[in-house]
Short mmCIF file of C-alpha atoms in Angstrom, two decimals:
data_model
loop_
_atom_site.label_atom_id
_atom_site.label_comp_id
_atom_site.label_asym_id
_atom_site.label_seq_id
_atom_site.Cartn_x
_atom_site.Cartn_y
_atom_site.Cartn_z
CA UNK V 26 0.00 0.24 0.14
CA UNK V 27 1.51 3.22 -0.33
CA UNK V 28 0.38 6.83 0.22
CA UNK V 29 -0.41 9.27 -1.49
CA UNK V 30 -1.48 13.13 -1.72
CA UNK V 31 -4.43 14.12 -3.31
CA UNK V 32 -6.38 17.47 -3.53
CA UNK V 33 -9.70 16.98 -3.71
CA UNK V 34 -13.25 18.89 -3.76
CA UNK V 35 -15.13 19.33 -1.11
CA UNK V 36 -18.70 19.21 -1.94
CA UNK V 37 -18.47 15.99 -3.78
CA UNK V 38 -16.22 14.85 -0.90
CA UNK V 39 -18.45 16.11 1.13
CA UNK V 40 -21.72 14.64 -0.48
CA UNK V 41 -19.62 11.19 -0.47
CA UNK V 42 -19.12 11.33 2.96
CA UNK V 43 -23.37 11.98 3.42
CA UNK V 44 -23.81 9.05 1.93
CA UNK V 45 -21.62 6.28 2.82
CA UNK V 46 -22.09 7.48 6.46
CA UNK V 47 -19.05 6.07 8.80
CA UNK V 48 -16.58 5.55 6.23
CA UNK V 49 -12.82 7.43 6.75
CA UNK V 50 -11.41 8.87 3.95
CA UNK V 51 -9.33 6.20 3.23
CA UNK V 52 -12.00 3.97 3.58
CA UNK V 53 -14.14 6.48 1.05
CA UNK V 54 -11.55 6.46 -1.02
CA UNK V 55 -10.88 2.63 -1.62
CA UNK V 56 -14.69 2.47 -2.70
CA UNK V 57 -13.99 5.17 -4.85
CA UNK V 58 -12.02 3.17 -6.87
CA UNK V 59 -12.97 -0.02 -6.19
CA UNK V 60 -16.68 1.45 -7.56
CA UNK V 61 -14.42 2.81 -10.55
CA UNK V 62 -12.72 0.01 -11.44
CA UNK V 63 -15.85 -1.96 -11.83
CA UNK V 64 -17.52 0.38 -13.84
CA UNK V 65 -14.27 0.72 -15.90
CA UNK V 66 -14.38 -3.30 -16.52
CA UNK V 67 -17.71 -3.67 -16.87
CA UNK V 68 -17.77 -0.85 -19.96
CA UNK V 69 -14.55 -3.57 -21.39
CA UNK V 70 -16.34 -6.13 -21.43
CA UNK V 71 -19.67 -5.21 -22.86
CA UNK V 72 -17.49 -3.54 -25.81
CA UNK V 73 -16.14 -7.48 -26.59
CA UNK V 74 -19.75 -7.20 -27.88
CA UNK V 75 -19.11 -10.81 -28.46
CA UNK V 76 -21.34 -13.79 -29.21
CA UNK V 77 -21.33 -17.69 -29.22
CA UNK V 78 -23.49 -18.84 -31.79
CA UNK V 79 -22.78 -22.49 -31.08
CA UNK V 80 -24.06 -21.88 -27.95
CA UNK V 81 -26.36 -24.97 -26.67
CA UNK V 82 -29.77 -22.85 -25.57
CA UNK V 83 -29.16 -22.16 -21.13
CA UNK V 84 -31.95 -23.87 -19.49
CA UNK V 85 -34.20 -21.60 -17.65
CA UNK V 86 -35.64 -21.83 -14.24
CA UNK V 87 -39.26 -20.48 -15.25
CA UNK V 88 -41.78 -22.13 -18.09
CA UNK V 89 -41.87 -20.90 -21.47
CA UNK V 90 -45.71 -18.77 -21.23
#
């Protein structure tokens, strides 16, 4: 783990602290980075836009109506 000095928007930080409640600033920044990584990873996966034409139909739990 490394230490970093950052300049943050006071209003944005206050809003994030209000929404997240009990998190300390370091915890808040960790959560923000996790959310960013998750969102960007999902975007990259969606951008691949692949398909698998040879894939057999996946069984569903509900019956067709």
